[in-house]
Short mmCIF file of C-alpha atoms and ligand atoms in Angstrom, two decimals:
data_model
loop_
_atom_site.label_atom_id
_atom_site.label_comp_id
_atom_site.label_asym_id
_atom_site.label_seq_id
_atom_site.Cartn_x
_atom_site.Cartn_y
_atom_site.Cartn_z
CA UNK A 1 14.56 -4.07 34.06
CA UNK A 2 13.75 -5.10 30.76
CA UNK A 3 15.58 -3.61 27.48
CA UNK A 4 13.09 -1.16 25.38
CA UNK A 5 10.96 -3.01 22.74
CA UNK A 6 12.13 -1.41 19.36
CA UNK A 7 12.28 -3.08 15.99
CA UNK A 8 14.68 -0.81 14.64
CA UNK A 9 17.84 -2.78 15.98
CA UNK A 10 20.29 -1.11 14.01
CA UNK A 11 18.95 2.31 14.70
CA UNK A 12 18.30 3.37 10.92
CA UNK A 13 16.06 6.35 12.06
CA UNK A 14 19.16 7.71 12.78
CA UNK A 15 19.67 8.70 9.25
CA UNK A 16 17.12 11.02 9.32
CA UNK A 17 17.33 14.84 9.74
CA UNK A 18 15.78 16.07 13.24
CA UNK A 19 12.77 17.48 11.10
CA UNK A 20 11.92 14.25 9.27
CA UNK A 21 12.47 12.37 12.66
CA UNK A 22 9.69 14.64 14.25
CA UNK A 23 7.40 13.96 11.57
CA UNK A 24 7.98 9.92 11.70
CA UNK A 25 7.39 10.23 15.49
CA UNK A 26 4.33 12.44 14.93
CA UNK A 27 3.02 9.85 12.78
CA UNK A 28 3.62 7.25 15.27
CA UNK A 29 1.85 8.66 17.97
CA UNK A 30 -1.27 9.40 15.52
CA UNK A 31 -1.16 5.80 14.77
CA UNK A 32 -0.72 4.59 18.32
CA UNK A 33 -3.60 7.05 19.70
CA UNK A 34 -5.78 7.35 17.04
CA UNK A 35 -5.69 4.12 14.94
CA UNK A 36 -4.55 1.41 17.24
CA UNK A 37 -7.65 1.59 19.75
CA UNK A 38 -10.29 1.54 17.02
CA UNK A 39 -8.78 -0.82 14.59
CA UNK A 40 -9.75 -4.39 15.56
CA UNK A 41 -13.33 -3.24 15.88
CA UNK A 42 -13.47 -2.03 12.34
CA UNK A 43 -11.22 -4.96 10.77
CA UNK A 44 -14.01 -6.86 12.43
CA UNK A 45 -17.06 -5.55 11.20
CA UNK A 46 -15.12 -4.67 7.68
CA UNK A 47 -15.98 -1.04 7.96
CA UNK A 48 -14.13 1.79 7.27
CA UNK A 49 -13.48 4.34 9.79
CA UNK A 50 -14.60 7.80 8.20
CA UNK A 51 -14.07 10.23 11.09
CA UNK A 52 -10.42 9.52 10.66
CA UNK A 53 -10.11 11.13 7.17
CA UNK A 54 -10.08 14.61 8.50
CA UNK A 55 -7.25 13.56 11.16
CA UNK A 56 -5.07 12.10 8.65
CA UNK A 57 -5.37 15.35 6.77
CA UNK A 58 -4.14 17.13 9.60
CA UNK A 59 -0.92 15.21 9.54
CA UNK A 60 -0.31 17.28 6.14
CA UNK A 61 1.54 14.19 4.61
CA UNK A 62 -0.40 13.18 1.67
CA UNK A 63 1.07 13.04 -1.89
CA UNK A 64 4.62 12.77 0.44
CA UNK A 65 7.18 13.05 -2.32
CA UNK A 66 5.45 15.49 -4.93
CA UNK A 67 6.73 19.02 -5.32
CA UNK A 68 3.90 21.60 -5.44
CA UNK A 69 0.14 21.37 -5.50
CA UNK A 70 0.39 21.70 -1.54
CA UNK A 71 2.16 18.45 -1.28
CA UNK A 72 5.18 18.03 1.18
CA UNK A 73 7.86 17.64 -1.14
CA UNK A 74 9.82 14.98 1.33
CA UNK A 75 12.35 12.29 0.29
CA UNK A 76 11.33 8.86 -1.10
CA UNK A 77 13.15 7.73 2.30
CA UNK A 78 10.32 9.77 4.39
CA UNK A 79 7.62 8.37 2.14
CA UNK A 80 8.78 4.99 2.98
CA UNK A 81 9.41 5.59 6.62
CA UNK A 82 5.72 6.93 6.97
CA UNK A 83 4.50 3.48 5.51
CA UNK A 84 6.25 1.80 7.96
CA UNK A 85 5.03 3.57 10.72
CA UNK A 86 1.60 3.09 9.46
CA UNK A 87 1.96 -0.47 8.44
CA UNK A 88 3.26 -1.01 12.04
CA UNK A 89 -0.32 -0.30 13.52
CA UNK A 90 -2.38 -1.24 10.80
CA UNK A 91 -1.62 -2.45 7.09
CA UNK A 92 -5.54 -1.39 6.16
CA UNK A 93 -4.98 2.08 6.96
CA UNK A 94 -1.67 2.20 5.39
CA UNK A 95 -3.26 0.82 2.33
CA UNK A 96 -5.92 3.52 2.39
CA UNK A 97 -3.22 6.08 2.53
CA UNK A 98 -1.09 4.47 -0.12
CA UNK A 99 -4.10 4.10 -2.37
CA UNK A 100 -4.53 7.98 -2.11
CA UNK A 101 -1.32 9.28 -1.84
CA UNK A 102 0.61 6.88 -3.97
CA UNK A 103 -1.51 5.21 -6.46
CA UNK A 104 -4.46 7.88 -7.31
CA UNK A 105 -2.64 11.12 -6.76
CA UNK A 106 0.48 9.62 -8.06
CA UNK A 107 -1.43 8.73 -11.29
CA UNK A 108 -2.34 12.55 -11.96
CA UNK A 109 1.09 13.65 -11.04
CA UNK A 110 2.70 11.37 -13.35
CA UNK A 111 0.39 11.19 -16.00
CA UNK A 112 -1.97 14.33 -15.64
CA UNK A 113 -1.68 17.71 -17.45
CA UNK A 114 -0.62 20.91 -15.57
CA UNK A 115 -4.20 21.74 -15.56
CA UNK A 116 -5.43 18.35 -14.15
CA UNK A 117 -2.82 18.62 -11.66
CA UNK A 118 -4.12 22.17 -10.42
CA UNK A 119 -7.58 20.85 -10.41
CA UNK A 120 -7.28 17.65 -8.31
CA UNK A 121 -4.12 17.45 -6.25
CA UNK A 122 -4.36 20.41 -4.03
CA UNK A 123 -7.88 18.85 -2.87
CA UNK A 124 -6.54 15.26 -2.89
CA UNK A 125 -3.53 16.35 -0.83
CA UNK A 126 -6.13 17.81 1.97
CA UNK A 127 -8.01 14.57 1.59
CA UNK A 128 -11.07 16.70 0.57
CA UNK A 129 -11.30 14.42 -2.41
CA UNK A 130 -10.48 10.83 -2.14
CA UNK A 131 -9.31 8.55 -5.03
CA UNK A 132 -8.86 4.92 -6.02
CA UNK A 133 -6.87 3.28 -8.78
CA UNK A 134 -8.64 0.89 -11.23
CA UNK A 135 -6.26 -1.28 -13.17
CA UNK A 136 -7.21 -4.93 -12.07
CA UNK A 137 -10.24 -6.58 -13.83
CA UNK A 138 -12.28 -9.98 -12.91
CA UNK A 139 -10.57 -11.75 -15.65
CA UNK A 140 -7.05 -9.64 -15.81
CA UNK A 141 -4.80 -9.42 -12.75
CA UNK A 142 -1.30 -10.40 -13.40
CA UNK A 143 -1.70 -10.12 -17.20
CA UNK A 144 -2.67 -6.39 -16.85
CA UNK A 145 0.15 -5.04 -18.82
CA UNK A 146 -0.95 -6.24 -22.09
CA UNK A 147 -4.42 -7.68 -21.48
CA UNK A 148 -6.60 -4.97 -20.38
CA UNK A 149 -10.15 -5.50 -21.25
CA UNK A 150 -11.87 -2.42 -20.45
CA UNK A 151 -12.48 -0.27 -23.51
CA UNK A 152 -12.47 3.49 -24.49
CA UNK A 153 -13.71 4.73 -27.74
CA UNK A 154 -13.50 8.03 -28.49
CA UNK A 155 -16.60 9.93 -29.91
CA UNK A 156 -15.66 13.76 -30.24
CA UNK A 157 -14.81 15.32 -27.33
CA UNK A 158 -16.07 12.69 -25.26
CA UNK A 159 -14.72 8.80 -24.39
CA UNK A 160 -17.05 5.99 -23.79
CA UNK A 161 -15.86 3.00 -21.50
CA UNK A 162 -17.29 -0.26 -21.11
CA UNK A 163 -16.37 -3.23 -18.62
CA UNK A 164 -15.25 -4.15 -15.10
CA UNK A 165 -12.50 -3.44 -12.66
CA UNK A 166 -12.10 -5.71 -9.62
CA UNK A 167 -10.51 -5.12 -6.21
CA UNK A 168 -10.25 -1.30 -6.64
CA UNK A 169 -9.63 0.09 -3.10
CA UNK A 170 -11.54 3.00 -1.67
CA UNK A 171 -13.68 2.70 -4.91
CA UNK A 172 -16.98 2.19 -2.94
CA UNK A 173 -16.98 5.88 -1.44
CA UNK A 174 -13.90 7.64 -3.69
CA UNK A 175 -14.77 10.97 -5.35
CA UNK A 176 -12.30 10.15 -8.22
CA UNK A 177 -11.49 6.87 -9.67
CA UNK A 178 -8.48 6.43 -12.09
CA UNK A 179 -9.64 4.16 -14.86
CA UNK A 180 -6.86 2.42 -16.84
CA UNK A 181 -8.68 1.36 -20.36
CA UNK A 182 -7.68 -0.11 -23.79
CA UNK A 183 -8.36 2.70 -26.68
CA UNK A 184 -10.13 0.33 -29.46
CA UNK A 185 -8.73 2.66 -32.04
CA UNK A 186 -4.94 2.50 -31.20
CA UNK A 187 -4.95 -0.46 -28.82
CA UNK A 188 -2.90 1.62 -26.26
CA UNK A 189 -3.88 1.83 -22.44
CA UNK A 190 -5.02 5.32 -21.43
CA UNK A 191 -6.35 6.82 -18.22
CA UNK A 192 -9.49 8.45 -17.06
CA UNK A 193 -10.35 10.45 -14.30
CA UNK A 194 -14.12 9.14 -13.61
CA UNK A 195 -15.91 10.90 -10.96
CA UNK A 196 -18.44 9.51 -8.43
CA UNK A 197 -22.04 9.57 -9.78
CA UNK A 198 -20.90 9.86 -13.33
CA UNK A 199 -23.76 8.10 -15.41
CA UNK A 200 -22.67 4.53 -16.51
CA UNK A 201 -20.31 4.23 -13.36
CA UNK A 202 -21.30 2.12 -10.46
CA UNK A 203 -19.51 0.12 -7.58
CA UNK A 204 -20.44 -2.80 -5.51
CA UNK A 205 -18.47 -3.71 -2.18
CA UNK A 206 -16.54 -7.05 -2.30
CA UNK A 207 -17.83 -8.92 0.73
CA UNK A 208 -16.10 -11.63 2.76
CA UNK A 209 -12.36 -10.76 2.50
CA UNK A 210 -10.16 -12.42 5.17
CA UNK A 211 -7.54 -9.80 4.86
CA UNK A 212 -7.37 -6.06 4.66
CA UNK A 213 -11.15 -6.07 5.97
CA UNK A 214 -11.07 -2.20 6.54
CA UNK A 215 -9.98 -1.50 2.97
CA UNK A 216 -13.35 -0.99 0.87
CA UNK A 217 -12.55 -2.91 -2.39
CA UNK A 218 -15.05 -2.54 -5.09
CA UNK A 219 -16.27 -4.10 -8.19
CA UNK A 220 -16.68 -1.36 -10.70
CA UNK A 221 -19.05 -1.61 -13.79
CA UNK A 222 -18.81 0.74 -16.47
CA UNK A 223 -21.67 0.62 -19.08
CA UNK A 224 -21.33 2.96 -21.85
CA UNK A 225 -19.91 5.73 -19.27
CA UNK A 226 -19.18 8.79 -20.78
CA UNK A 227 -15.87 10.53 -19.80
CA UNK A 228 -14.98 13.89 -21.47
CA UNK A 229 -11.62 14.32 -23.19
CA UNK A 230 -10.79 16.78 -20.40
CA UNK A 231 -10.80 13.76 -17.84
CA UNK A 232 -8.53 11.79 -19.75
CA UNK A 233 -4.99 11.60 -18.22
CA UNK A 234 -3.24 13.81 -20.88
CA UNK A 235 0.07 12.43 -20.68
CA UNK A 236 -0.59 8.80 -20.39
CA UNK A 237 0.40 7.18 -23.93
CA UNK A 238 0.69 3.47 -22.98
CA UNK A 239 0.97 1.07 -20.08
CA UNK A 240 4.56 2.26 -19.85
CA UNK A 241 3.25 5.37 -18.11
CA UNK A 242 1.06 3.22 -15.72
CA UNK A 243 4.40 1.53 -14.71
CA UNK A 244 5.94 4.45 -13.75
CA UNK A 245 3.32 4.70 -11.02
CA UNK A 246 3.65 1.37 -9.86
CA UNK A 247 7.31 1.39 -9.67
CA UNK A 248 7.01 4.19 -7.04
CA UNK A 249 4.32 2.97 -5.28
CA UNK A 250 5.62 -1.03 -5.13
CA UNK A 251 8.61 0.67 -3.19
CA UNK A 252 6.18 1.89 -0.60
CA UNK A 253 4.40 -1.52 -0.64
CA UNK A 254 7.84 -3.25 0.60
CA UNK A 255 8.31 -0.48 3.13
CA UNK A 256 4.59 -1.19 4.59
CA UNK A 257 5.32 -4.75 4.76
CA UNK A 258 8.59 -3.90 6.87
CA UNK A 259 6.06 -1.95 9.14
CA UNK A 260 3.60 -5.21 9.64
CA UNK A 261 6.42 -7.19 10.26
CA UNK A 262 7.75 -4.84 13.00
CA UNK A 263 4.32 -4.37 14.46
CA UNK A 264 3.85 -8.18 14.61
CA UNK A 265 7.40 -8.78 16.36
CA UNK A 266 7.18 -5.89 18.74
CA UNK A 267 3.60 -7.45 20.12
CA UNK A 268 5.11 -10.82 20.00
CA UNK A 269 8.30 -9.87 22.05
CA UNK A 270 6.13 -7.95 24.51
CA UNK A 271 3.77 -11.04 24.99
CA UNK A 272 6.79 -13.40 25.55
CA UNK A 273 8.15 -11.52 27.95
CA UNK A 274 4.98 -11.23 30.15
CA UNK A 275 3.54 -14.80 29.46
CA UNK A 276 4.75 -17.26 32.05
CA UNK A 277 4.71 -21.08 31.55
CA UNK A 278 6.40 -23.37 33.68
CA UNK A 279 7.33 -20.84 36.45
CA UNK A 280 9.10 -18.29 33.90
CA UNK A 281 8.50 -15.88 31.27
CA UNK A 282 8.12 -17.62 27.93
CA UNK A 283 10.72 -15.33 26.35
CA UNK A 284 13.50 -17.00 28.57
CA UNK A 285 13.23 -20.31 26.77
CA UNK A 286 15.76 -21.25 24.18
CA UNK A 287 13.33 -22.05 21.57
CA UNK A 288 11.13 -18.82 21.88
CA UNK A 289 14.08 -16.98 21.62
CA UNK A 290 15.10 -18.49 18.40
CA UNK A 291 11.71 -17.53 16.98
CA UNK A 292 12.08 -13.77 18.31
CA UNK A 293 15.62 -13.47 16.98
CA UNK A 294 14.51 -14.99 13.37
CA UNK A 295 11.97 -12.13 13.29
CA UNK A 296 14.57 -9.33 14.07
CA UNK A 297 17.07 -10.85 11.64
CA UNK A 298 14.40 -10.80 8.52
CA UNK A 299 13.00 -7.29 9.88
CA UNK A 300 16.57 -5.82 10.07
CA UNK A 301 17.37 -7.28 6.69
CA UNK A 302 14.24 -5.94 4.83
CA UNK A 303 14.79 -2.47 6.62
CA UNK A 304 18.38 -2.18 5.25
CA UNK A 305 17.33 -3.10 1.80
CA UNK A 306 14.48 -0.61 1.79
CA UNK A 307 16.84 2.25 3.12
CA UNK A 308 19.05 1.44 0.12
CA UNK A 309 15.97 1.20 -1.98
CA UNK A 310 14.78 4.70 -1.07
CA UNK A 311 18.45 6.11 -1.36
CA UNK A 312 18.35 4.89 -5.11
CA UNK A 313 14.63 6.32 -5.62
CA UNK A 314 16.01 9.84 -4.15
CA UNK A 315 19.02 9.62 -6.65
CA UNK A 316 16.60 8.90 -9.42
CA UNK A 317 18.42 5.54 -9.84
CA UNK A 318 15.21 3.27 -9.19
CA UNK A 319 14.54 0.72 -11.76
CA UNK A 320 11.20 -1.52 -11.86
CA UNK A 321 13.56 -4.41 -11.13
CA UNK A 322 14.75 -2.78 -8.06
CA UNK A 323 11.24 -2.05 -6.73
CA UNK A 324 9.95 -5.60 -7.69
CA UNK A 325 12.91 -7.42 -5.76
CA UNK A 326 12.21 -5.35 -2.68
CA UNK A 327 8.27 -6.05 -3.05
CA UNK A 328 9.09 -9.84 -3.18
CA UNK A 329 11.61 -9.83 -0.58
CA UNK A 330 9.87 -7.89 2.13
CA UNK A 331 6.20 -9.14 1.36
CA UNK A 332 7.84 -12.80 1.59
CA UNK A 333 9.74 -12.54 4.85
CA UNK A 334 6.82 -10.73 6.52
CA UNK A 335 4.67 -13.52 5.98
CA UNK A 336 7.50 -15.44 7.81
CA UNK A 337 7.72 -12.88 10.63
CA UNK A 338 4.15 -12.57 11.19
CA UNK A 339 3.52 -16.31 11.33
CA UNK A 340 6.13 -16.69 13.85
CA UNK A 341 4.76 -13.87 15.94
CA UNK A 342 1.35 -15.74 16.11
CA UNK A 343 3.44 -18.99 16.78
CA UNK A 344 5.04 -17.79 20.08
CA UNK A 345 1.67 -16.42 21.33
CA UNK A 346 -0.26 -19.79 21.25
CA UNK A 347 -3.87 -19.47 21.36
CA UNK A 348 -3.84 -15.64 21.97
CA UNK A 349 -2.25 -15.49 18.53
CA UNK A 350 -5.38 -16.19 16.62
CA UNK A 351 -7.27 -13.61 18.71
CA UNK A 352 -7.85 -10.14 17.27
CA UNK A 353 -6.87 -8.35 20.54
CA UNK A 354 -3.81 -9.54 20.90
CA UNK A 355 -2.97 -7.50 17.93
CA UNK A 356 -1.00 -10.17 15.68
CA UNK A 357 -3.65 -12.36 13.97
CA UNK A 358 -4.84 -9.12 11.87
CA UNK A 359 -1.27 -8.90 10.58
CA UNK A 360 -1.37 -12.33 9.74
CA UNK A 361 -4.24 -12.09 7.81
CA UNK A 362 -3.43 -9.08 6.11
CA UNK A 363 0.10 -10.27 4.98
CA UNK A 364 -1.74 -12.42 2.67
CA UNK A 365 -3.25 -9.42 0.75
CA UNK A 366 -0.02 -7.39 1.10
CA UNK A 367 1.86 -10.45 -0.72
CA UNK A 368 -0.31 -10.21 -3.54
CA UNK A 369 -1.30 -7.21 -4.40
CA UNK A 370 0.69 -4.77 -6.61
CA UNK A 371 1.97 -7.51 -8.30
CA UNK A 372 2.31 -11.23 -6.87
CA UNK A 373 5.11 -12.82 -5.76
CA UNK A 374 5.67 -14.31 -9.10
CA UNK A 375 4.78 -11.44 -11.29
CA UNK A 376 7.44 -9.28 -9.49
CA UNK A 377 9.98 -12.16 -9.38
CA UNK A 378 9.58 -12.68 -13.25
CA UNK A 379 10.39 -8.82 -13.66
CA UNK A 380 13.66 -9.25 -11.86
CA UNK A 381 14.28 -12.55 -13.58
CA UNK A 382 13.91 -10.61 -16.99
CA UNK A 383 16.29 -8.09 -15.86
CA UNK A 384 19.15 -10.35 -14.60
CA UNK A 385 18.97 -13.15 -17.27
CA UNK A 386 17.74 -11.17 -20.26
CA UNK A 387 14.80 -13.65 -21.09
CA UNK A 388 11.41 -12.79 -20.59
CA UNK A 389 9.59 -15.94 -18.76
CA UNK A 390 5.99 -14.05 -18.81
CA UNK A 391 4.33 -15.91 -21.81
P1 FAD B 1 -3.79 -13.92 -11.15
O1 FAD B 1 -3.46 -12.76 -12.08
O2 FAD B 1 -5.06 -14.48 -11.49
O3 FAD B 1 -2.63 -14.77 -10.76
C1 FAD B 1 -3.10 -16.01 -9.88
C2 FAD B 1 -1.85 -16.85 -9.89
O4 FAD B 1 -0.97 -17.01 -10.95
C3 FAD B 1 -0.93 -15.81 -8.80
O5 FAD B 1 -0.05 -16.55 -7.87
C4 FAD B 1 0.09 -15.41 -9.95
O6 FAD B 1 1.47 -15.14 -9.40
C5 FAD B 1 0.19 -16.68 -10.82
N1 FAD B 1 0.70 -16.27 -11.99
C6 FAD B 1 -0.20 -15.28 -13.27
N2 FAD B 1 0.53 -15.32 -14.07
C7 FAD B 1 1.98 -15.92 -14.17
C8 FAD B 1 3.01 -16.12 -14.75
N3 FAD B 1 3.02 -15.54 -16.17
N4 FAD B 1 3.98 -17.24 -14.10
C9 FAD B 1 3.85 -17.56 -13.28
N5 FAD B 1 2.74 -17.59 -12.33
C10 FAD B 1 1.67 -16.60 -12.73
N6 FAD B 1 -5.87 -3.62 -7.99
C11 FAD B 1 -6.23 -2.45 -8.62
O7 FAD B 1 -5.86 -2.09 -9.94
N7 FAD B 1 -6.34 -1.45 -7.70
C12 FAD B 1 -6.48 -1.82 -6.30
O8 FAD B 1 -6.77 -0.80 -5.59
C13 FAD B 1 -6.32 -2.95 -5.88
N8 FAD B 1 -6.25 -3.37 -4.56
C14 FAD B 1 -6.44 -4.60 -4.16
C15 FAD B 1 -6.79 -5.10 -2.68
C16 FAD B 1 -6.78 -6.11 -2.32
C17 FAD B 1 -6.78 -6.60 -0.77
C18 FAD B 1 -6.31 -7.37 -3.25
C19 FAD B 1 -6.15 -8.73 -2.92
C20 FAD B 1 -5.85 -6.99 -4.70
C21 FAD B 1 -6.01 -5.61 -4.79
N9 FAD B 1 -5.68 -5.25 -6.31
C22 FAD B 1 -6.07 -3.77 -6.72
C23 FAD B 1 -5.44 -6.44 -7.26
C24 FAD B 1 -4.22 -6.91 -7.24
O9 FAD B 1 -3.28 -6.07 -7.64
C25 FAD B 1 -4.16 -8.66 -8.02
O10 FAD B 1 -4.97 -9.24 -7.19
C26 FAD B 1 -3.00 -9.07 -8.36
O11 FAD B 1 -2.44 -8.25 -9.32
C27 FAD B 1 -3.06 -10.58 -8.67
O12 FAD B 1 -4.18 -10.53 -9.87
P2 FAD B 1 -5.04 -11.84 -9.51
O13 FAD B 1 -5.68 -11.71 -8.21
O14 FAD B 1 -6.35 -11.49 -11.05
O15 FAD B 1 -4.45 -13.14 -9.62
#
């Protein structure tokens, strides 16, 4: 009898309370039964499976760590575990969830007034309202902190927004879009809740992606788009407030990467135990075992790192550089793991139906979004040397 396939080699889930462990297993089962069977079809067509939205809502996990507004008020560790469970089956669905639960709801939770939180969060928690998060622009990616070109001009009790946002996940169908713009009067970044159908707001789907094809990324154009003062995030006064949201979500991306690595490793291990060459399962060959152990070592190192990351977050001690280091390390190691998984599967490693090719492609996007390797490295570099190398 062969040993069970499990990427949690050091049994880190052991640290969860029975209630949290049950939630982890519930989400795992959902991903295995509802998402896994349909995911390659949608990925291939670059379409979003809208029918899953009410099923995700039933899990009742949106806004995982937030207190009030119908949110679960779980630990950051639990949030990480759930991101990993989703990533283990599919990074696009994990990203959809991360945009809704982390970036969009998180922006309102961190930067919204009490009235705004009451108005939006309970329905976003139930996924009755879908959100997006618009920071990146066609000409401004890594340099978003100081360089946003989308402008906001106050006119009485209204704001006029102009410019474009690129890569915005969920934007093609989102009901509310968080748009970060530079106030032309005080030059500071402000946040706006822009509703679908708002005059002056339009979205075009970004086609031809080779990664995260299920995620519907949009190019948003704002042309004299009028937003009321009521829809300006009342507690965002500068980019520092946006950074608070990103610190939280970058930790989640690190966890999601661990999930992808784990999903690819588990598929590859299963395959190598079943695939026979030279009269033996290829898992019995030393060179194949070396790949598998390298994969597992990387996954175990990542997992122990993100557990500590979440502990720091739960203790209120997480810094930007902690989150950035984890994001860089995990997305880099994941790239290595998924490419080894593909390698040990030979030609079948590039076929979607063998469940590894998708991880290989998707790892590329996770590596670059929420701050590239270079940008997150520079955040850590600045913290440890005392010198900023950004410009
Ligand atoms: P650039 O900033 O042009 O960078 C190009 C290269 O130059 C990178 O390797 C970068 O590291 C390097 N570089 C830049 N500056 C420096 C420097 N000072 N030193 C060294 N190297 C440097 N954005 C959103 O706002 N909302 C979303 O929902 C969203 N979803 C996304 C989903 C996907 C699938 C993708 C691919 C992107 C998404 N993004 C989103 C945008 C993402 O955050 C950006 O792509 C990312 O920040 C990098 O910006 P850029 O692509 O413009 O690259």
